[in-house]
Amino acid sequence: FLEKIGITSEVHVLRTAMDGIPPLKDNHLLIKDLSFDKIKVRIYQPKTPTTGRRRGVLYFHGGVGRFGSIRAYERTCRYFTKKSNSVFVSVGYRLAPEYPYPTQFEDCLAATVHFMRIAEDYGVDPARVIVCGDSSGGTIAAAVAQAMTNRKDLPKLRAQILIYPFLQAASFNLPSYEQNRGVPVLLKERTLILGLKYLNKEESVLDAVLKGAHVPRDLDLKCKVWLNPDNIPEDFKSRDYQVKGVYQEKQYSEDLCRQAKPILDPIFSPLLAEDSVIAQLPETFLLSCEFDVLRDDVLLYKKRLEDHGIKVTWCHLEQGFHGIIFLANYGRLASFKTANKGLQMIA
């Protein structure tokens, strides 16, 4: 409403809300603000002595590429740094719309490469570097992990940690999208609207994309395998769930397919990467929430990874909802037993 009457913008309001009130100084951590290839980062190092080199974690924050910041995730990164005795690098990648997609992915990839080259300067073993992210940050982490499979000049990533990530924009009719279509904070249509804004695409394509008219025939054949609801355990389907989107006859639109090509690129939809890429990915931790439209993205990615022999640790929060891990570090008012379980599993 405020945006419509010209007082402020949605992006400004959400950025301010996510930033919140910064926490007080932490005497247990050494915290530095630096730049990696002109990309802002904040490094968190435990002050406790160690006999060997620590693991290093690059953290990519959520916010659909348009909001979120290092400051917003200060509590999250402090918590994981201390609980896991790791060196954390929070990446302040540039945001859309000021910096159009895929700047966000490019910044995170550049920061990852830079850190791996200088990891030993921070007491980190380059062979024990992990990429981690929540929500759209999990999308970026997955895309960075895929991009790193081709690097011959650096050690392989040790692992990827994906916290309720968005992983595909080919089907919005999976059981979790039907079950949680009206559950905050990611309503079904709202999820796609946010993605279209991130990509600077017109919202006029919304209905056609929801129906799957943007998926070209050659990719649709692969999606019928990769996004097959049969790959989702029956416990996650309501009794009245009917398969849609994957098997139904679609009214293809070649013009829409051209417009929507970035939506289906593995940088935006890592679940749609080719088998040859999936097979080279590192050990993976996945976190899903029952009351989240993105739940089945996680389940389907888990299946693809395991089919290629990738070791997967999966944490499912039965009472969880999208954003619960972000809220968990904001004190008792925003704390949930379910969130604490997730935090412990990630650590």
Short mmCIF file of C-alpha atoms in Angstrom, two decimals:
data_model
loop_
_atom_site.label_atom_id
_atom_site.label_comp_id
_atom_site.label_asym_id
_atom_site.label_seq_id
_atom_site.Cartn_x
_atom_site.Cartn_y
_atom_site.Cartn_z
CA PHE A 1 0.00 0.00 0.00
CA LEU A 2 2.81 2.42 0.92
CA GLU A 3 4.49 1.61 -2.40
CA LYS A 4 1.28 2.34 -4.34
CA ILE A 5 0.86 5.78 -2.77
CA GLY A 6 4.52 6.66 -3.37
CA ILE A 7 5.83 6.78 0.21
CA THR A 8 8.31 3.92 0.04
CA SER A 9 9.08 0.70 -1.85
CA GLU A 10 8.52 -2.95 -1.00
CA VAL A 11 12.24 -3.63 -1.38
CA HIS A 12 13.17 -0.83 1.05
CA VAL A 13 10.64 -1.98 3.67
CA LEU A 14 11.73 -5.62 3.50
CA ARG A 15 15.44 -4.74 3.59
CA THR A 16 14.91 -2.59 6.68
CA ALA A 17 12.75 -5.23 8.38
CA MET A 18 15.28 -8.02 7.75
CA ASP A 19 18.24 -5.96 8.97
CA GLY A 20 16.59 -5.49 12.36
CA ILE A 21 18.59 -4.37 15.39
CA PRO A 22 22.26 -5.47 15.33
CA PRO A 23 23.43 -7.64 18.25
CA LEU A 24 25.93 -6.50 20.85
CA LYS A 25 29.66 -7.19 20.64
CA ASP A 26 30.69 -10.84 20.96
CA ASN A 27 33.88 -11.36 22.97
CA HIS A 28 34.23 -14.97 21.80
CA LEU A 29 34.70 -14.11 18.11
CA LEU A 30 37.11 -12.14 15.97
CA ILE A 31 34.95 -10.38 13.35
CA LYS A 32 36.38 -8.50 10.34
CA ASP A 33 34.80 -6.68 7.39
CA LEU A 34 36.79 -7.22 4.19
CA SER A 35 36.41 -7.29 0.41
CA PHE A 36 37.01 -10.30 -1.81
CA ASP A 37 37.38 -9.10 -5.40
CA LYS A 38 35.40 -5.95 -4.45
CA ILE A 39 32.65 -8.10 -2.88
CA LYS A 40 31.86 -7.22 0.75
CA VAL A 41 32.35 -10.06 3.21
CA ARG A 42 32.36 -10.41 6.97
CA ILE A 43 34.64 -13.07 8.45
CA TYR A 44 33.90 -14.70 11.80
CA GLN A 45 36.75 -16.54 13.54
CA PRO A 46 36.57 -18.31 16.92
CA LYS A 47 39.07 -16.94 19.44
CA THR A 48 39.55 -20.34 21.04
CA PRO A 49 42.92 -21.90 20.16
CA THR A 50 43.07 -24.93 17.87
CA THR A 51 45.85 -27.39 17.09
CA GLY A 52 45.01 -27.78 13.40
CA ARG A 53 43.33 -25.89 10.59
CA ARG A 54 39.60 -25.30 10.85
CA ARG A 55 36.87 -25.87 8.30
CA GLY A 56 35.65 -22.80 6.41
CA VAL A 57 32.03 -21.99 5.53
CA LEU A 58 30.83 -19.48 2.97
CA TYR A 59 27.33 -18.32 3.91
CA PHE A 60 24.96 -16.90 1.30
CA HIS A 61 21.95 -15.19 2.85
CA GLY A 62 18.35 -15.50 1.68
CA GLY A 63 16.07 -12.74 0.45
CA VAL A 64 15.21 -13.66 -3.17
CA GLY A 65 18.28 -11.78 -4.40
CA ARG A 66 16.62 -8.47 -3.53
CA PHE A 67 16.83 -8.15 0.25
CA GLY A 68 18.80 -9.62 3.12
CA SER A 69 22.32 -8.58 4.09
CA ILE A 70 25.39 -9.39 6.18
CA ARG A 71 23.81 -7.42 9.02
CA ALA A 72 20.52 -9.31 8.78
CA TYR A 73 22.35 -12.64 9.20
CA GLU A 74 24.78 -11.48 11.90
CA ARG A 75 23.14 -13.62 14.60
CA THR A 76 22.91 -16.66 12.34
CA CYS A 77 26.60 -16.59 11.38
CA ARG A 78 27.76 -15.91 14.95
CA TYR A 79 25.74 -18.86 16.20
CA PHE A 80 27.10 -21.33 13.63
CA THR A 81 30.67 -20.07 13.98
CA LYS A 82 30.66 -20.81 17.71
CA LYS A 83 28.64 -24.03 17.62
CA SER A 84 30.68 -25.63 14.84
CA ASN A 85 34.07 -24.08 15.71
CA SER A 86 34.44 -23.03 12.07
CA VAL A 87 35.52 -19.91 10.21
CA PHE A 88 32.47 -18.33 8.60
CA VAL A 89 32.48 -15.94 5.65
CA SER A 90 29.19 -14.09 5.24
CA VAL A 91 29.01 -12.85 1.64
CA GLY A 92 27.36 -9.47 1.06
CA TYR A 93 26.57 -10.04 -2.59
CA ARG A 94 25.06 -7.16 -4.54
CA LEU A 95 21.27 -7.07 -4.72
CA ALA A 96 18.69 -6.67 -7.47
CA PRO A 97 17.18 -4.53 -8.89
CA GLU A 98 20.21 -2.23 -8.59
CA TYR A 99 22.43 -5.10 -9.76
CA PRO A 100 20.44 -7.38 -12.09
CA TYR A 101 20.46 -11.19 -11.91
CA PRO A 102 22.77 -13.17 -12.18
CA THR A 103 25.11 -10.70 -10.39
CA GLN A 104 24.19 -12.39 -7.10
CA PHE A 105 25.42 -15.80 -8.24
CA GLU A 106 28.52 -14.32 -9.87
CA ASP A 107 29.48 -12.46 -6.68
CA CYS A 108 29.08 -15.58 -4.54
CA LEU A 109 31.07 -17.72 -6.96
CA ALA A 110 33.87 -15.13 -7.09
CA ALA A 111 33.92 -14.89 -3.28
CA THR A 112 34.13 -18.67 -3.00
CA VAL A 113 37.04 -18.94 -5.42
CA HIS A 114 38.86 -16.05 -3.70
CA PHE A 115 38.42 -17.54 -0.24
CA MET A 116 39.60 -20.99 -1.30
CA ARG A 117 42.79 -19.43 -2.66
CA ILE A 118 43.57 -17.62 0.62
CA ALA A 119 41.88 -19.99 3.09
CA GLU A 120 45.14 -20.86 4.84
CA ASP A 121 45.62 -17.17 5.74
CA TYR A 122 42.62 -17.61 8.08
CA GLY A 123 43.65 -20.95 9.49
CA VAL A 124 41.30 -22.86 7.19
CA ASP A 125 42.05 -26.11 5.39
CA PRO A 126 41.22 -25.45 1.67
CA ALA A 127 40.05 -29.07 1.38
CA ARG A 128 37.42 -28.48 4.12
CA VAL A 129 35.48 -25.56 2.63
CA ILE A 130 31.67 -25.69 2.64
CA VAL A 131 29.08 -23.55 0.86
CA CYS A 132 25.89 -22.87 2.80
CA GLY A 133 22.72 -20.84 2.33
CA ASP A 134 19.07 -20.55 3.26
CA SER A 135 16.10 -20.01 0.91
CA SER A 136 17.41 -18.20 -2.21
CA GLY A 137 20.84 -18.29 -0.58
CA GLY A 138 20.48 -22.08 -0.68
CA THR A 139 19.73 -21.76 -4.40
CA ILE A 140 22.95 -19.80 -4.86
CA ALA A 141 24.92 -22.30 -2.75
CA ALA A 142 23.64 -25.16 -4.91
CA ALA A 143 24.51 -23.27 -8.10
CA VAL A 144 27.99 -22.40 -6.81
CA ALA A 145 28.60 -26.04 -5.86
CA GLN A 146 27.62 -27.07 -9.39
CA ALA A 147 29.88 -24.43 -10.96
CA MET A 148 32.80 -25.55 -8.79
CA THR A 149 32.66 -29.11 -10.13
CA ASN A 150 34.55 -27.93 -13.23
CA ARG A 151 37.38 -26.21 -11.37
CA LYS A 152 40.71 -27.98 -11.75
CA ASP A 153 42.77 -25.22 -10.08
CA LEU A 154 41.19 -25.57 -6.62
CA PRO A 155 40.38 -28.35 -4.16
CA LYS A 156 36.89 -29.76 -4.38
CA LEU A 157 34.27 -28.34 -2.04
CA ARG A 158 33.95 -30.49 1.06
CA ALA A 159 30.14 -30.16 1.28
CA GLN A 160 27.07 -28.07 0.56
CA ILE A 161 24.42 -27.13 3.14
CA LEU A 162 21.07 -26.15 1.64
CA ILE A 163 18.45 -24.81 4.05
CA TYR A 164 14.92 -24.92 2.56
CA PRO A 165 16.25 -23.84 -0.86
CA PHE A 166 14.28 -22.92 -3.98
CA LEU A 167 15.59 -25.41 -6.55
CA GLN A 168 13.34 -25.43 -9.61
CA ALA A 169 10.87 -23.28 -11.56
CA ALA A 170 9.53 -25.93 -13.92
CA SER A 171 6.61 -27.25 -11.84
CA PHE A 172 4.50 -25.36 -9.33
CA ASN A 173 2.03 -28.22 -8.91
CA LEU A 174 4.01 -30.52 -6.65
CA PRO A 175 2.28 -31.77 -3.47
CA SER A 176 3.99 -29.17 -1.26
CA TYR A 177 2.82 -26.36 -3.54
CA GLU A 178 -0.75 -27.65 -3.32
CA GLN A 179 -0.65 -28.35 0.42
CA ASN A 180 0.98 -25.04 1.40
CA ARG A 181 -0.32 -22.74 -1.33
CA GLY A 182 -1.75 -20.36 1.30
CA VAL A 183 0.84 -20.79 4.06
CA PRO A 184 2.97 -17.71 4.95
CA VAL A 185 5.58 -16.55 4.19
CA LEU A 186 5.83 -18.15 0.77
CA LEU A 187 2.39 -18.45 -0.75
CA LYS A 188 2.33 -20.36 -4.03
CA GLU A 189 1.78 -17.44 -6.38
CA ARG A 190 3.89 -15.12 -4.21
CA THR A 191 6.87 -17.44 -4.64
CA LEU A 192 6.75 -17.11 -8.40
CA ILE A 193 6.05 -13.37 -8.30
CA LEU A 194 9.16 -12.83 -6.16
CA GLY A 195 11.20 -14.94 -8.59
CA LEU A 196 9.94 -12.98 -11.60
CA LYS A 197 10.79 -9.67 -9.90
CA TYR A 198 14.27 -11.00 -9.12
CA LEU A 199 14.74 -11.85 -12.81
CA ASN A 200 13.15 -8.55 -13.90
CA LYS A 201 10.41 -10.41 -15.79
CA GLU A 202 6.85 -9.23 -16.30
CA GLU A 203 4.22 -10.60 -13.92
CA SER A 204 1.89 -10.99 -16.92
CA VAL A 205 3.48 -14.43 -17.56
CA LEU A 206 2.45 -15.66 -14.09
CA ASP A 207 -0.56 -17.78 -15.05
CA ALA A 208 1.16 -19.38 -18.03
CA VAL A 209 4.24 -20.29 -15.98
CA LEU A 210 2.08 -21.75 -13.20
CA LYS A 211 0.53 -24.00 -15.87
CA GLY A 212 3.96 -25.07 -17.17
CA ALA A 213 3.65 -23.47 -20.61
CA HIS A 214 7.20 -22.08 -20.29
CA VAL A 215 8.93 -25.48 -20.27
CA PRO A 216 10.24 -26.51 -23.73
CA ARG A 217 9.43 -30.01 -24.94
CA ASP A 218 12.99 -31.35 -24.65
CA LEU A 219 13.33 -30.24 -21.03
CA ASP A 220 9.79 -31.35 -20.23
CA LEU A 221 10.78 -34.95 -20.99
CA LYS A 222 13.57 -34.71 -18.41
CA CYS A 223 11.28 -33.00 -15.90
CA LYS A 224 8.87 -35.93 -16.11
CA VAL A 225 11.71 -37.98 -14.64
CA TRP A 226 13.41 -35.47 -12.32
CA LEU A 227 10.18 -33.88 -10.99
CA ASN A 228 8.03 -36.98 -10.99
CA PRO A 229 5.73 -36.89 -7.92
CA ASP A 230 6.25 -40.65 -7.66
CA ASN A 231 9.73 -39.77 -6.35
CA ILE A 232 8.11 -38.05 -3.36
CA PRO A 233 7.24 -40.41 -0.50
CA GLU A 234 3.49 -41.01 -0.10
CA ASP A 235 3.61 -39.63 3.45
CA PHE A 236 4.11 -36.18 1.94
CA LYS A 237 1.03 -36.29 -0.28
CA SER A 238 -2.50 -35.50 0.80
CA ARG A 239 -5.12 -38.13 0.00
CA ASP A 240 -6.78 -35.92 -2.59
CA TYR A 241 -3.54 -34.91 -4.33
CA GLN A 242 -3.81 -35.28 -8.10
CA VAL A 243 -0.79 -35.25 -10.35
CA LYS A 244 -0.77 -32.08 -12.41
CA GLY A 245 1.79 -30.18 -14.39
CA VAL A 246 4.09 -33.14 -15.00
CA TYR A 247 1.80 -35.44 -16.95
CA GLN A 248 -0.97 -33.18 -18.24
CA GLU A 249 -1.06 -31.99 -21.83
CA LYS A 250 0.29 -28.45 -21.94
CA GLN A 251 -0.36 -25.54 -24.22
CA TYR A 252 3.24 -24.75 -25.13
CA SER A 253 4.20 -21.19 -25.96
CA GLU A 254 7.45 -20.85 -27.90
CA ASP A 255 7.52 -17.11 -27.21
CA LEU A 256 7.09 -17.74 -23.49
CA CYS A 257 9.80 -20.41 -23.57
CA ARG A 258 12.22 -17.82 -24.94
CA GLN A 259 11.20 -15.22 -22.36
CA ALA A 260 11.38 -17.69 -19.50
CA LYS A 261 14.70 -19.32 -20.43
CA PRO A 262 16.56 -17.83 -17.40
CA ILE A 263 13.92 -19.34 -15.08
CA LEU A 264 14.98 -22.83 -16.13
CA ASP A 265 18.73 -22.24 -16.17
CA PRO A 266 20.50 -24.32 -13.48
CA ILE A 267 21.81 -21.10 -11.90
CA PHE A 268 18.19 -20.27 -11.01
CA SER A 269 16.91 -23.88 -10.97
CA PRO A 270 19.78 -26.12 -9.78
CA LEU A 271 17.50 -29.17 -9.67
CA LEU A 272 17.41 -29.02 -13.50
CA ALA A 273 21.17 -29.50 -13.92
CA GLU A 274 22.33 -32.38 -16.09
CA ASP A 275 23.19 -35.76 -14.57
CA SER A 276 26.88 -35.27 -15.40
CA VAL A 277 26.94 -32.25 -13.06
CA ILE A 278 24.84 -33.79 -10.27
CA ALA A 279 27.16 -36.81 -10.18
CA GLN A 280 30.17 -34.62 -9.25
CA LEU A 281 28.59 -32.76 -6.34
CA PRO A 282 30.02 -32.98 -2.81
CA GLU A 283 28.44 -34.47 0.29
CA THR A 284 25.20 -32.63 1.03
CA PHE A 285 23.07 -31.55 3.98
CA LEU A 286 19.45 -30.71 3.16
CA LEU A 287 16.87 -29.14 5.45
CA SER A 288 13.17 -29.12 4.57
CA CYS A 289 10.06 -27.86 6.38
CA GLU A 290 6.64 -29.48 6.29
CA PHE A 291 4.74 -26.20 5.92
CA ASP A 292 6.77 -24.82 3.02
CA VAL A 293 5.95 -24.79 -0.70
CA LEU A 294 9.65 -25.57 -1.34
CA ARG A 295 9.59 -28.81 0.66
CA ASP A 296 9.33 -31.07 -2.38
CA ASP A 297 12.16 -29.30 -4.20
CA VAL A 298 14.35 -30.62 -1.37
CA LEU A 299 12.89 -34.14 -1.54
CA LEU A 300 13.40 -34.34 -5.29
CA TYR A 301 16.97 -33.01 -5.10
CA LYS A 302 17.70 -35.55 -2.38
CA LYS A 303 16.51 -38.32 -4.71
CA ARG A 304 18.64 -37.08 -7.62
CA LEU A 305 21.75 -36.79 -5.46
CA GLU A 306 21.30 -40.22 -3.90
CA ASP A 307 20.67 -41.79 -7.31
CA HIS A 308 24.17 -40.63 -8.26
CA GLY A 309 25.78 -41.95 -5.11
CA ILE A 310 26.13 -38.61 -3.32
CA LYS A 311 25.99 -38.91 0.47
CA VAL A 312 23.03 -36.90 1.80
CA THR A 313 22.11 -35.95 5.36
CA TRP A 314 18.48 -34.86 5.48
CA CYS A 315 16.77 -32.96 8.28
CA HIS A 316 13.00 -32.54 8.00
CA LEU A 317 11.21 -30.22 10.43
CA GLU A 318 7.68 -31.58 10.76
CA GLN A 319 6.43 -28.39 12.42
CA GLY A 320 8.71 -26.13 10.39
CA PHE A 321 7.88 -23.29 8.03
CA HIS A 322 9.91 -21.24 5.56
CA GLY A 323 12.28 -18.84 7.33
CA ILE A 324 12.25 -20.61 10.69
CA ILE A 325 16.07 -20.87 10.91
CA PHE A 326 16.48 -17.14 10.24
CA LEU A 327 14.01 -16.31 13.03
CA ALA A 328 15.51 -18.77 15.49
CA ASN A 329 18.39 -16.52 16.53
CA TYR A 330 16.23 -13.50 17.39
CA GLY A 331 15.59 -14.50 21.01
CA ARG A 332 12.72 -16.22 22.78
CA LEU A 333 9.92 -14.31 21.04
CA ALA A 334 10.86 -15.83 17.69
CA SER A 335 12.20 -19.13 19.02
CA PHE A 336 10.58 -22.50 18.37
CA LYS A 337 11.55 -25.98 19.54
CA THR A 338 11.47 -27.05 15.90
CA ALA A 339 13.90 -24.27 14.96
CA ASN A 340 16.31 -25.32 17.68
CA LYS A 341 16.33 -28.84 16.29
CA GLY A 342 17.20 -27.45 12.86
CA LEU A 343 19.97 -25.26 14.25
CA GLN A 344 21.54 -28.20 16.09
CA MET A 345 21.38 -30.46 13.04
CA ILE A 346 23.01 -27.84 10.81
CA ALA A 347 25.78 -27.19 13.36
#
